[in-house]
Amino acid sequence: MAREPHISVTASPAERASLAKSRNRYRLACLAFALSFLAIAVRLVTLGFAAVEPGYGGIHDISTTVHRPDILDRNGRLLATDIKGATLYADPVKVIDRDELVEQVASVLPDINTAELREKLKNGKRFVAIKRELTPKQQAEIYELGQAGLGFIEEYRRVYPMGATASHVVGHVNVDNKGLAGIEKFIDDNPQLAMSAPENAVGGEAVTLSLDLGAQHVLREELINAINTYRAKAAAGVVIDVESGEVVAMVSLPDYDPNYREQALDKDRLNRMTSGVYELGSVFKVFTLAAALDGGRATMRSSYDASQPIRVGRFTIEDFHGKKRRLTVPEIFIYSSNIGAAKAALDLGIERHKAFLGKIGLLGRLSTEIGETAEPLIPSPWGRLNTITIAYGHGLSVTPLQLATATLPLVNGGFAVNPTFLPRTRAAGLKQSPSVLKPATSHSMLQLMRLNVLKGTGKRAEAEGYRVGGKTGTAEKVVGRSYEGSALLNSFLATFPTDAPEYVVLVTLDEPKRVPESHNEATAGVNAAPTVGKIVARIAPILGVQPKLPGDQPKFDAKVLASY
């Protein structure tokens, strides 16, 4: 160890003064060295803490993204949640070599615009966003670059574990985690929805939907099968509780994966259940006959002359497979007679027919948690010809969700229940809903719908044990300025079980083709109807609907057959 200079007692005064100065210089030198080492140590500690500061490659949460509640199905299964992710940014002031930084970042993130990034690094701002929603692997690789001036912001990222399964209901968010569509947008507009939730909910908050993920999966899978089997362009479907109004499943195909929100911009992926309006064809006959029965202009024993076509000006209204005779109300329904439906509507009267369609919700926009449906296309003025064609489903365009909703009072005893995508009890649904038609009318419509599956155009919709009832609809689409017979929009509107209705099911198929599986025919009875039958057979056990044993034909069926 170094020793201080020793001052001899025999040294002269001059020597002693010189040695004292040397000692002082030595002490100053030691102090300088000590201070230098202290400064280095302080700097090292500072750098250690700086690892979590912006610009040094760490994570600093200055995020503007919002944390969102989980979205769950009615049974607590996860449909949407937040995970934490990182956004890469640069502080140009701390960048040492701009070109090297751009080149190295591009080696990890090859999709970035390098020219644009170089320009942004020149603009003098302290914050330049480079890429959001980095994967953990990308973030680790950026760390390894060791580039001064790079940093990360911790942000929330929305993920949808079920992918496209319920995309048109759940909706999606933008890059800032703000809701753009569906329930996601509704949550932003109604923040009070978030509530105490199960432990699997991020942050202890969640919004529970009326959807049943099992039923939703079945509906989507069967619609995909129908598109593939019948070579249709698109398909859509919905399942609604007839008393609570809860939507337990809703699908529109083609759909999109909300994890890749840019897919939602494709016009072919619109929600056909709520955003498109269509002439839905003969399913409208359920409303025509319900109006006639409820208005007292017809009974189940009434009959109308369908022996001759109806001619109005240059238009001729005919039946597809006409019986060319007088038809009773049940026969008009099961043979799907355009002539019979038109005469029933005319007998009711133009204004009363229009008023009935209005009170069951077919002439206005329907509002739900996922937004308003598209505006119906209503003829103006509404004359005799309009009443005739609307009676069998042409001349009035509505959304499929509207049509399914308008069916609820026809099968639930007369209550106009508004649909909901949030949980609601059956008692609450009926209590807050106005009565819009007589219970006897509802009972008669259930008989007609069941009869159509037992004896009419809906035979292929039967699901053994579940007493399905329904009505087919085969509508020619308008191509250019005229109806095109080869371009069909087919529907089947159903309820089950008809002796104690619990659910309404509606399926639409856009332009199904003549294929061997449909006996080379293209009407709704050979494609939409069997699709509904398969759906009911699979979702009924999921939804807790009890089947009847094969040999136990309910008394309701006997009464139905007796009325025919």
Coordinates of C-alpha atoms in Angstrom, one line a residue:
M1 CA 0.0 0.0 0.0
A2 CA 1.3 3.5 -0.9
R3 CA 2.6 5.5 2.1
E4 CA 2.6 9.3 2.6
P5 CA 6.1 11.0 2.3
H6 CA 7.9 11.0 5.6
I7 CA 9.3 14.4 6.9
S8 CA 12.7 13.9 8.6
V9 CA 13.3 15.8 11.8
T10 CA 16.7 16.8 10.5
A11 CA 15.3 18.3 7.3
S12 CA 15.7 22.0 6.8
P13 CA 12.7 24.3 6.9
A14 CA 12.7 24.6 3.1
E15 CA 12.7 20.8 2.7
R16 CA 9.9 20.4 5.3
A17 CA 7.7 22.9 3.4
S18 CA 8.3 21.1 0.1
L19 CA 7.4 17.8 1.6
A20 CA 4.2 19.2 3.1
K21 CA 3.1 20.5 -0.3
S22 CA 3.8 17.0 -1.8
R23 CA 1.6 15.4 0.9
N24 CA -1.2 17.8 0.2
R25 CA -1.1 17.1 -3.5
Y26 CA -1.1 13.4 -2.7
R27 CA -4.2 13.8 -0.6
L28 CA -5.9 15.8 -3.2
A29 CA -5.1 13.2 -5.8
C30 CA -6.6 10.4 -3.7
L31 CA -9.7 12.5 -3.1
A32 CA -10.1 13.1 -6.8
F33 CA -9.8 9.4 -7.5
A34 CA -12.3 8.6 -4.8
L35 CA -14.8 11.2 -6.2
S36 CA -14.3 9.7 -9.7
F37 CA -15.1 6.2 -8.6
L38 CA -18.1 7.6 -6.7
A39 CA -19.4 9.4 -9.8
I40 CA -19.0 6.2 -11.8
A41 CA -20.9 4.2 -9.2
V42 CA -23.7 6.8 -9.1
R43 CA -23.9 6.7 -12.9
L44 CA -24.1 2.9 -12.9
V45 CA -27.0 3.0 -10.4
T46 CA -28.7 5.7 -12.4
L47 CA -28.4 3.6 -15.6
G48 CA -29.8 0.6 -13.7
F49 CA -32.9 2.5 -12.8
A50 CA -33.1 4.0 -16.2
A51 CA -33.8 0.6 -17.7
V52 CA -37.4 1.2 -17.0
E53 CA -37.5 4.8 -18.4
P54 CA -38.5 5.6 -21.9
G55 CA -35.7 5.8 -24.4
Y56 CA -33.5 3.1 -22.8
G57 CA -35.3 0.0 -24.1
G58 CA -37.6 -0.5 -21.1
I59 CA -41.3 -0.5 -20.6
H60 CA -43.0 2.8 -19.5
D61 CA -46.7 2.8 -19.2
I62 CA -47.9 6.1 -20.7
S63 CA -50.7 4.3 -22.5
T64 CA -53.9 5.9 -23.6
T65 CA -55.6 2.6 -24.3
V66 CA -58.5 1.8 -22.0
H67 CA -59.0 -1.4 -20.0
R68 CA -62.2 -3.1 -21.1
P69 CA -64.3 -5.5 -19.2
D70 CA -64.4 -9.2 -20.2
I71 CA -67.3 -10.3 -22.4
L72 CA -68.8 -13.6 -21.3
D73 CA -71.6 -15.8 -22.7
R74 CA -74.6 -16.7 -20.5
N75 CA -72.7 -19.6 -18.9
G76 CA -69.5 -17.6 -18.1
R77 CA -67.5 -18.7 -21.1
L78 CA -65.0 -16.1 -22.4
L79 CA -65.8 -14.2 -25.6
A80 CA -63.4 -11.2 -25.3
T81 CA -60.7 -10.1 -22.8
D82 CA -57.7 -7.7 -22.5
I83 CA -54.1 -8.7 -22.5
K84 CA -51.1 -6.4 -21.9
G85 CA -48.9 -5.8 -24.9
A86 CA -46.2 -3.4 -26.0
T87 CA -45.9 -0.5 -28.5
L88 CA -42.4 0.3 -29.8
Y89 CA -41.4 3.9 -30.1
A90 CA -38.3 6.0 -30.6
D91 CA -37.0 9.2 -29.0
P92 CA -35.1 10.8 -31.9
V93 CA -33.0 13.0 -29.5
K94 CA -31.5 9.9 -28.0
V95 CA -30.9 8.1 -31.2
I96 CA -27.2 7.8 -32.0
D97 CA -27.2 6.4 -35.6
R98 CA -30.6 6.9 -37.3
D99 CA -29.9 4.7 -40.3
E100 CA -28.5 1.9 -38.2
L101 CA -31.6 2.0 -35.9
V102 CA -34.0 1.9 -38.9
E103 CA -32.1 -1.0 -40.5
Q104 CA -32.0 -3.1 -37.3
V105 CA -35.6 -2.4 -36.4
A106 CA -36.6 -3.5 -39.9
S107 CA -34.7 -6.7 -39.5
V108 CA -37.2 -7.6 -36.6
L109 CA -40.2 -5.8 -38.0
P110 CA -40.0 -6.2 -41.8
D111 CA -43.4 -4.8 -42.5
I112 CA -42.6 -1.2 -41.3
N113 CA -42.1 1.6 -43.8
T114 CA -38.4 2.3 -43.4
A115 CA -38.5 5.5 -45.5
E116 CA -41.3 6.9 -43.5
L117 CA -39.6 6.0 -40.2
R118 CA -36.4 7.8 -41.3
E119 CA -38.4 11.0 -42.0
K120 CA -40.2 10.8 -38.7
L121 CA -36.9 10.5 -36.8
K122 CA -35.8 13.8 -38.4
N123 CA -38.7 15.9 -37.3
G124 CA -37.4 16.8 -33.9
K125 CA -40.3 15.3 -31.9
R126 CA -39.5 13.4 -28.7
F127 CA -41.9 10.6 -29.5
V128 CA -42.2 8.6 -32.7
A129 CA -44.5 5.5 -32.6
I130 CA -43.1 2.7 -34.7
K131 CA -45.4 -0.4 -34.2
R132 CA -48.2 -1.3 -31.9
E133 CA -49.2 -4.7 -30.5
L134 CA -45.8 -6.3 -30.7
T135 CA -45.6 -10.0 -29.9
P136 CA -43.5 -11.1 -26.9
K137 CA -40.9 -12.5 -29.4
Q138 CA -40.7 -9.3 -31.3
Q139 CA -40.3 -7.3 -28.1
A140 CA -37.5 -9.6 -26.9
E141 CA -35.7 -9.2 -30.3
I142 CA -35.9 -5.4 -30.1
Y143 CA -34.4 -5.5 -26.6
E144 CA -31.5 -7.5 -28.0
L145 CA -30.7 -4.8 -30.5
G146 CA -29.4 -2.6 -27.7
Q147 CA -30.3 0.6 -29.7
A148 CA -30.3 3.8 -27.7
G149 CA -33.5 5.8 -28.1
L150 CA -35.9 2.9 -28.4
G151 CA -38.6 2.2 -25.8
F152 CA -41.8 0.4 -25.2
I153 CA -45.2 1.6 -24.0
E154 CA -47.3 -1.0 -22.1
E155 CA -50.9 -1.0 -23.6
Y156 CA -54.0 -3.1 -23.4
R157 CA -54.7 -5.3 -26.4
R158 CA -58.2 -6.8 -27.0
V159 CA -58.3 -10.5 -27.9
Y160 CA -61.2 -12.8 -28.9
P161 CA -60.6 -16.4 -27.9
M162 CA -63.5 -17.7 -30.0
G163 CA -62.4 -15.9 -33.1
A164 CA -65.2 -15.4 -35.6
T165 CA -67.8 -17.5 -33.7
A166 CA -69.8 -14.6 -32.5
S167 CA -68.2 -11.7 -34.2
H168 CA -71.3 -9.8 -35.4
V169 CA -72.7 -9.8 -31.9
V170 CA -69.5 -9.1 -29.9
G171 CA -68.1 -6.7 -32.4
H172 CA -64.5 -5.3 -32.3
V173 CA -62.4 -2.4 -31.1
N174 CA -59.9 -0.1 -32.8
V175 CA -56.1 0.1 -32.2
D176 CA -56.8 2.3 -29.1
N177 CA -59.1 -0.4 -27.6
K178 CA -62.2 1.7 -28.2
G179 CA -65.4 -0.1 -29.3
L180 CA -66.3 0.2 -32.9
A181 CA -69.2 -2.3 -33.4
G182 CA -71.5 -4.7 -31.6
I183 CA -71.5 -5.1 -27.9
E184 CA -68.0 -3.6 -27.7
K185 CA -69.4 -0.3 -28.8
F186 CA -72.4 -0.6 -26.5
I187 CA -70.1 -1.1 -23.6
D188 CA -68.4 2.2 -24.4
D189 CA -71.7 3.9 -24.6
N190 CA -72.9 2.3 -21.3
P191 CA -69.9 2.0 -18.9
Q192 CA -72.2 1.0 -16.1
L193 CA -72.6 -2.4 -17.7
A194 CA -69.3 -3.6 -16.2
M195 CA -70.1 -5.5 -13.0
S196 CA -68.6 -7.8 -10.4
A197 CA -67.6 -11.0 -12.2
P198 CA -66.0 -14.4 -11.7
E199 CA -62.3 -14.7 -10.9
N200 CA -61.4 -15.3 -14.6
A201 CA -62.5 -11.8 -15.5
V202 CA -59.6 -9.4 -16.0
G203 CA -59.7 -6.7 -13.4
G204 CA -62.8 -8.3 -11.8
E205 CA -65.2 -6.8 -14.3
A206 CA -67.3 -8.4 -17.0
V207 CA -70.4 -8.0 -19.2
T208 CA -72.5 -11.2 -19.6
L209 CA -74.4 -11.7 -22.8
S210 CA -77.6 -13.7 -23.5
L211 CA -75.7 -15.8 -26.1
D212 CA -75.1 -19.5 -25.4
L213 CA -71.8 -20.3 -26.9
G214 CA -72.8 -23.9 -27.5
A215 CA -75.9 -22.9 -29.5
Q216 CA -73.9 -20.2 -31.3
H217 CA -71.3 -22.8 -32.4
V218 CA -74.0 -25.1 -33.7
L219 CA -75.8 -22.4 -35.6
R220 CA -72.6 -21.2 -37.3
E221 CA -71.5 -24.8 -38.1
E222 CA -74.8 -25.8 -39.7
L223 CA -74.9 -22.6 -41.7
I224 CA -71.4 -23.2 -43.0
N225 CA -72.5 -26.8 -43.9
A226 CA -75.6 -25.4 -45.7
I227 CA -73.5 -22.9 -47.7
N228 CA -71.1 -25.8 -48.7
T229 CA -73.9 -28.3 -49.4
Y230 CA -76.2 -26.0 -51.4
R231 CA -73.5 -23.8 -52.9
A232 CA -75.1 -20.6 -51.5
K233 CA -73.4 -17.2 -51.5
A234 CA -74.2 -16.4 -47.9
A235 CA -76.3 -17.4 -45.0
A236 CA -77.7 -16.0 -41.7
G237 CA -79.6 -17.2 -38.7
V238 CA -80.9 -16.3 -35.3
V239 CA -82.4 -18.1 -32.3
I240 CA -84.5 -16.1 -29.9
D241 CA -86.3 -17.0 -26.6
V242 CA -90.0 -16.3 -27.3
E243 CA -90.8 -14.9 -23.8
S244 CA -87.6 -13.2 -22.6
G245 CA -86.5 -12.0 -26.0
E246 CA -83.0 -13.1 -25.3
V247 CA -80.9 -13.8 -28.5
V248 CA -79.2 -17.0 -27.7
A249 CA -77.5 -17.3 -31.0
M250 CA -77.0 -15.1 -34.1
V251 CA -74.8 -15.7 -37.1
S252 CA -74.2 -14.0 -40.4
L253 CA -71.9 -15.6 -43.0
P254 CA -69.4 -14.7 -44.3
D255 CA -68.3 -13.4 -40.9
Y256 CA -64.9 -12.0 -39.8
D257 CA -62.4 -12.6 -37.0
P258 CA -62.4 -9.6 -34.7
N259 CA -58.7 -10.4 -33.9
Y260 CA -58.1 -9.1 -37.4
R261 CA -60.4 -6.1 -37.4
E262 CA -59.5 -5.1 -41.0
Q263 CA -61.7 -8.0 -42.1
A264 CA -64.7 -6.2 -40.9
L265 CA -64.2 -3.6 -43.7
D266 CA -65.1 -6.2 -46.4
K267 CA -68.6 -5.4 -47.6
D268 CA -69.4 -9.0 -48.1
R269 CA -68.9 -9.6 -44.3
L270 CA -71.7 -7.2 -43.2
N271 CA -74.2 -8.4 -40.6
R272 CA -77.1 -9.6 -42.8
M273 CA -79.3 -10.1 -39.8
T274 CA -79.4 -6.4 -39.0
S275 CA -77.8 -4.4 -41.8
G276 CA -79.4 -5.7 -44.9
V277 CA -83.1 -5.4 -45.8
Y278 CA -84.7 -8.1 -48.0
E279 CA -88.0 -9.2 -49.5
L280 CA -88.3 -12.5 -47.6
G281 CA -91.1 -14.2 -49.5
S282 CA -93.7 -16.5 -48.2
V283 CA -92.6 -16.4 -44.6
F284 CA -94.7 -13.2 -44.6
K285 CA -97.8 -15.4 -44.9
V286 CA -97.6 -16.0 -41.2
F287 CA -98.3 -12.3 -40.6
T288 CA -101.0 -12.1 -43.3
L289 CA -103.0 -14.9 -41.9
A290 CA -102.4 -13.8 -38.3
A291 CA -103.7 -10.3 -39.2
A292 CA -106.8 -11.9 -40.8
L293 CA -107.5 -14.1 -37.8
D294 CA -106.8 -11.4 -35.2
G295 CA -108.9 -8.9 -37.1
G296 CA -111.9 -11.2 -37.1
R297 CA -112.0 -11.4 -40.9
A298 CA -111.2 -15.1 -40.9
T299 CA -111.3 -18.3 -38.8
M300 CA -109.5 -21.6 -39.2
R301 CA -112.5 -22.7 -41.2
S302 CA -112.6 -19.8 -43.5
S303 CA -111.8 -20.3 -47.2
Y304 CA -110.8 -18.2 -50.2
D305 CA -111.2 -18.9 -53.9
A306 CA -107.7 -19.7 -55.3
S307 CA -108.9 -21.2 -58.6
Q308 CA -107.9 -18.3 -60.8
P309 CA -104.8 -16.0 -60.9
I310 CA -105.2 -12.4 -59.7
R311 CA -104.7 -9.8 -62.4
V312 CA -103.9 -6.2 -61.5
G313 CA -103.0 -4.1 -64.5
R314 CA -100.1 -5.8 -66.3
F315 CA -99.3 -8.0 -63.2
T316 CA -100.5 -11.5 -62.7
I317 CA -100.3 -13.3 -59.3
E318 CA -100.2 -17.0 -59.4
D319 CA -99.5 -20.0 -57.2
F320 CA -96.2 -22.0 -57.6
H321 CA -98.1 -25.3 -57.5
G322 CA -101.6 -24.2 -57.6
K323 CA -104.5 -26.4 -56.5
K324 CA -106.9 -24.3 -58.7
R325 CA -109.7 -24.5 -56.2
R326 CA -111.1 -22.9 -53.1
L327 CA -108.6 -23.2 -50.1
T328 CA -109.2 -23.1 -46.4
V329 CA -106.9 -21.0 -44.1
P330 CA -104.8 -24.1 -43.2
E331 CA -104.5 -25.1 -46.9
I332 CA -103.4 -21.6 -47.9
F333 CA -100.6 -21.9 -45.3
I334 CA -99.4 -25.5 -46.0
Y335 CA -99.6 -25.1 -49.8
S336 CA -98.2 -21.6 -49.6
S337 CA -100.8 -20.0 -51.8
N338 CA -100.0 -16.5 -53.0
I339 CA -103.6 -16.1 -54.3
G340 CA -105.1 -17.2 -51.0
A341 CA -102.8 -14.9 -48.9
A342 CA -103.5 -12.0 -51.2
K343 CA -107.3 -12.4 -50.9
A344 CA -107.1 -12.7 -47.1
A345 CA -105.1 -9.4 -47.0
L346 CA -107.6 -7.7 -49.3
D347 CA -110.5 -9.0 -47.3
L348 CA -108.8 -7.5 -44.2
G349 CA -108.4 -4.1 -46.0
I350 CA -105.3 -2.1 -46.9
E351 CA -105.2 0.1 -43.8
R352 CA -105.9 -2.7 -41.3
H353 CA -103.2 -4.9 -43.0
K354 CA -100.7 -2.0 -42.9
A355 CA -101.6 -1.2 -39.2
F356 CA -101.1 -4.9 -38.2
L357 CA -97.6 -5.0 -39.7
G358 CA -96.8 -1.8 -38.0
K359 CA -97.9 -2.9 -34.5
I360 CA -95.8 -6.1 -34.7
G361 CA -92.7 -4.0 -35.6
L362 CA -92.2 -4.5 -39.3
L363 CA -92.5 -0.9 -40.5
G364 CA -89.9 0.8 -38.3
R365 CA -86.3 0.3 -37.2
L366 CA -85.6 -2.2 -34.4
S367 CA -83.2 -1.0 -31.7
T368 CA -81.0 -3.5 -29.8
E369 CA -77.7 -3.3 -27.9
I370 CA -75.8 -3.9 -31.1
G371 CA -77.4 -0.9 -32.7
E372 CA -80.5 -0.1 -34.8
T373 CA -81.4 -2.4 -37.7
A374 CA -81.5 -0.9 -41.2
E375 CA -84.5 1.1 -42.3
P376 CA -87.3 -1.0 -43.9
L377 CA -88.1 -0.2 -47.5
I378 CA -91.8 0.6 -47.4
P379 CA -93.9 1.4 -50.5
S380 CA -95.3 4.9 -50.7
P381 CA -98.0 5.3 -51.6
W382 CA -99.3 1.9 -50.3
G383 CA -102.1 0.8 -52.5
R384 CA -104.1 -2.3 -53.4
L385 CA -101.2 -3.9 -55.4
N386 CA -98.8 -3.4 -52.5
T387 CA -101.2 -5.1 -50.1
I388 CA -101.5 -8.0 -52.5
T389 CA -97.7 -8.5 -53.0
I390 CA -96.8 -7.8 -49.4
A391 CA -99.3 -10.5 -48.3
Y392 CA -96.9 -13.1 -49.8
G393 CA -93.6 -11.4 -49.0
H394 CA -92.7 -9.1 -51.9
G395 CA -92.8 -5.3 -52.0
L396 CA -91.7 -4.8 -48.3
S397 CA -88.1 -5.2 -47.4
V398 CA -87.0 -5.8 -43.8
T399 CA -84.1 -7.2 -41.9
P400 CA -84.2 -10.9 -40.9
L401 CA -83.9 -9.9 -37.2
Q402 CA -87.0 -7.8 -37.5
L403 CA -88.9 -10.6 -39.1
A404 CA -87.9 -13.1 -36.3
T405 CA -88.8 -10.5 -33.7
A406 CA -92.2 -9.8 -35.3
T407 CA -92.9 -13.6 -35.0
L408 CA -92.6 -13.6 -31.2
P409 CA -96.1 -12.4 -30.4
L410 CA -97.5 -14.9 -32.9
V411 CA -96.2 -17.8 -30.8
N412 CA -95.9 -16.5 -27.2
G413 CA -99.5 -15.6 -26.6
G414 CA -99.5 -12.2 -28.2
F415 CA -96.7 -10.2 -26.5
A416 CA -94.4 -7.9 -28.6
V417 CA -91.1 -8.7 -26.8
N418 CA -88.1 -6.7 -27.9
P419 CA -85.0 -8.8 -28.5
T420 CA -82.0 -8.3 -26.2
F421 CA -78.4 -9.5 -26.2
L422 CA -78.2 -9.2 -22.4
P423 CA -79.7 -11.6 -19.9
R424 CA -83.4 -11.2 -19.1
T425 CA -85.8 -13.5 -17.4
R426 CA -88.9 -14.7 -19.2
A427 CA -91.1 -13.1 -16.6
A428 CA -89.4 -9.8 -17.1
G429 CA -89.6 -10.1 -20.9
L430 CA -93.4 -10.6 -20.8
K431 CA -94.0 -8.0 -18.1
Q432 CA -92.4 -5.2 -20.0
S433 CA -94.0 -6.1 -23.4
P434 CA -97.3 -4.9 -24.7
S435 CA -99.9 -7.4 -25.9
V436 CA -100.5 -6.8 -29.6
L437 CA -102.8 -9.7 -30.6
K438 CA -105.2 -12.2 -29.0
P439 CA -103.9 -15.3 -27.3
A440 CA -106.4 -17.3 -29.5
T441 CA -104.6 -15.9 -32.6
S442 CA -101.3 -17.1 -31.3
H443 CA -102.7 -20.5 -30.6
S444 CA -104.0 -20.8 -34.2
M445 CA -100.7 -19.7 -35.6
L446 CA -98.9 -22.4 -33.7
Q447 CA -101.3 -25.0 -35.1
L448 CA -100.7 -23.7 -38.6
M449 CA -96.9 -23.7 -38.2
R450 CA -96.9 -27.3 -36.8
L451 CA -99.3 -28.4 -39.5
N452 CA -96.9 -27.1 -42.2
V453 CA -94.1 -29.3 -40.8
L454 CA -96.4 -32.3 -40.5
K455 CA -98.2 -32.0 -43.9
G456 CA -96.9 -29.0 -45.9
T457 CA -93.8 -27.4 -47.4
G458 CA -91.8 -27.6 -44.1
K459 CA -91.7 -31.4 -43.7
R460 CA -87.9 -31.5 -43.8
A461 CA -87.6 -29.2 -40.8
E462 CA -88.8 -31.8 -38.4
A463 CA -86.5 -32.7 -35.5
E464 CA -87.7 -35.8 -33.9
G465 CA -89.1 -35.2 -30.4
Y466 CA -89.0 -31.4 -30.6
R467 CA -92.4 -30.6 -32.4
V468 CA -91.0 -28.1 -34.8
G469 CA -93.4 -25.7 -36.6
G470 CA -92.6 -23.2 -39.3
K471 CA -93.1 -21.6 -42.7
T472 CA -91.0 -21.7 -45.8
G473 CA -90.1 -18.6 -47.9
T474 CA -88.7 -18.7 -51.4
A475 CA -88.2 -15.2 -52.7
E476 CA -86.9 -14.1 -56.1
K477 CA -84.3 -11.5 -55.8
V478 CA -84.3 -8.3 -57.8
V479 CA -81.5 -8.3 -60.4
G480 CA -81.3 -5.0 -62.3
R481 CA -84.9 -3.8 -62.5
S482 CA -86.7 -7.1 -62.5
Y483 CA -87.1 -10.3 -60.4
E484 CA -84.7 -13.1 -61.4
G485 CA -86.2 -16.6 -61.0
S486 CA -82.7 -18.2 -60.7
A487 CA -81.5 -15.9 -57.9
L488 CA -83.4 -16.9 -54.8
L489 CA -83.3 -15.8 -51.1
N490 CA -84.7 -18.8 -49.2
S491 CA -85.9 -18.7 -45.6
F492 CA -87.4 -21.0 -43.0
L493 CA -89.1 -19.4 -40.0
A494 CA -89.6 -21.9 -37.1
T495 CA -90.7 -22.2 -33.5
F496 CA -90.2 -25.2 -31.2
P497 CA -91.7 -27.0 -29.4
T498 CA -95.1 -25.9 -30.8
D499 CA -97.1 -27.3 -27.9
A500 CA -95.2 -25.1 -25.5
P501 CA -93.1 -22.6 -27.5
E502 CA -89.6 -21.7 -26.2
Y503 CA -87.6 -20.5 -29.2
V504 CA -88.0 -18.9 -32.6
V505 CA -85.4 -19.9 -35.2
L506 CA -84.9 -18.1 -38.6
V507 CA -82.5 -19.2 -41.3
T508 CA -81.9 -17.5 -44.6
L509 CA -79.8 -18.9 -47.5
D510 CA -78.7 -16.5 -50.3
E511 CA -78.9 -18.0 -53.8
P512 CA -78.7 -21.8 -53.0
K513 CA -78.2 -23.9 -56.1
R514 CA -79.9 -27.0 -57.4
V515 CA -77.8 -29.9 -56.1
P516 CA -78.3 -33.6 -55.7
E517 CA -78.7 -33.2 -51.9
S518 CA -81.8 -31.0 -52.6
H519 CA -83.1 -33.3 -55.3
N520 CA -82.0 -30.8 -57.9
E521 CA -84.5 -28.3 -56.6
A522 CA -83.8 -24.9 -55.1
T523 CA -86.9 -23.9 -53.0
A524 CA -86.7 -23.3 -49.3
G525 CA -88.4 -26.6 -48.4
V526 CA -85.4 -28.6 -49.6
N527 CA -82.6 -26.4 -48.2
A528 CA -83.5 -23.9 -45.6
A529 CA -86.1 -26.2 -43.9
P530 CA -83.7 -29.2 -43.4
T531 CA -81.0 -26.8 -42.2
V532 CA -83.4 -25.6 -39.4
G533 CA -84.2 -29.2 -38.6
K534 CA -80.6 -30.0 -38.0
I535 CA -80.1 -26.9 -35.9
V536 CA -83.0 -27.6 -33.7
A537 CA -82.0 -31.2 -33.1
R538 CA -78.6 -30.1 -31.9
I539 CA -79.4 -26.9 -29.9
A540 CA -82.5 -28.2 -28.1
P541 CA -80.6 -30.4 -25.7
I542 CA -78.1 -27.5 -25.1
L543 CA -80.9 -25.2 -24.2
G544 CA -82.6 -27.7 -22.0
V545 CA -85.7 -28.4 -24.1
Q546 CA -87.2 -31.7 -23.2
P547 CA -87.9 -34.1 -26.2
K548 CA -91.0 -36.2 -26.5
L549 CA -90.5 -39.9 -26.9
P550 CA -90.9 -41.2 -30.5
G551 CA -94.2 -43.0 -29.7
D552 CA -95.6 -40.3 -27.5
Q553 CA -97.3 -38.0 -30.0
P554 CA -98.6 -35.1 -28.0
K555 CA -102.3 -34.2 -28.0
F556 CA -101.4 -30.9 -29.6
D557 CA -100.4 -32.8 -32.9
A558 CA -103.7 -34.6 -32.8
K559 CA -105.6 -31.4 -32.6
V560 CA -103.5 -29.9 -35.4
L561 CA -104.2 -32.8 -37.7
A562 CA -107.9 -32.6 -36.8
S563 CA -108.0 -29.0 -37.9
Y564 CA -106.8 -29.8 -41.4

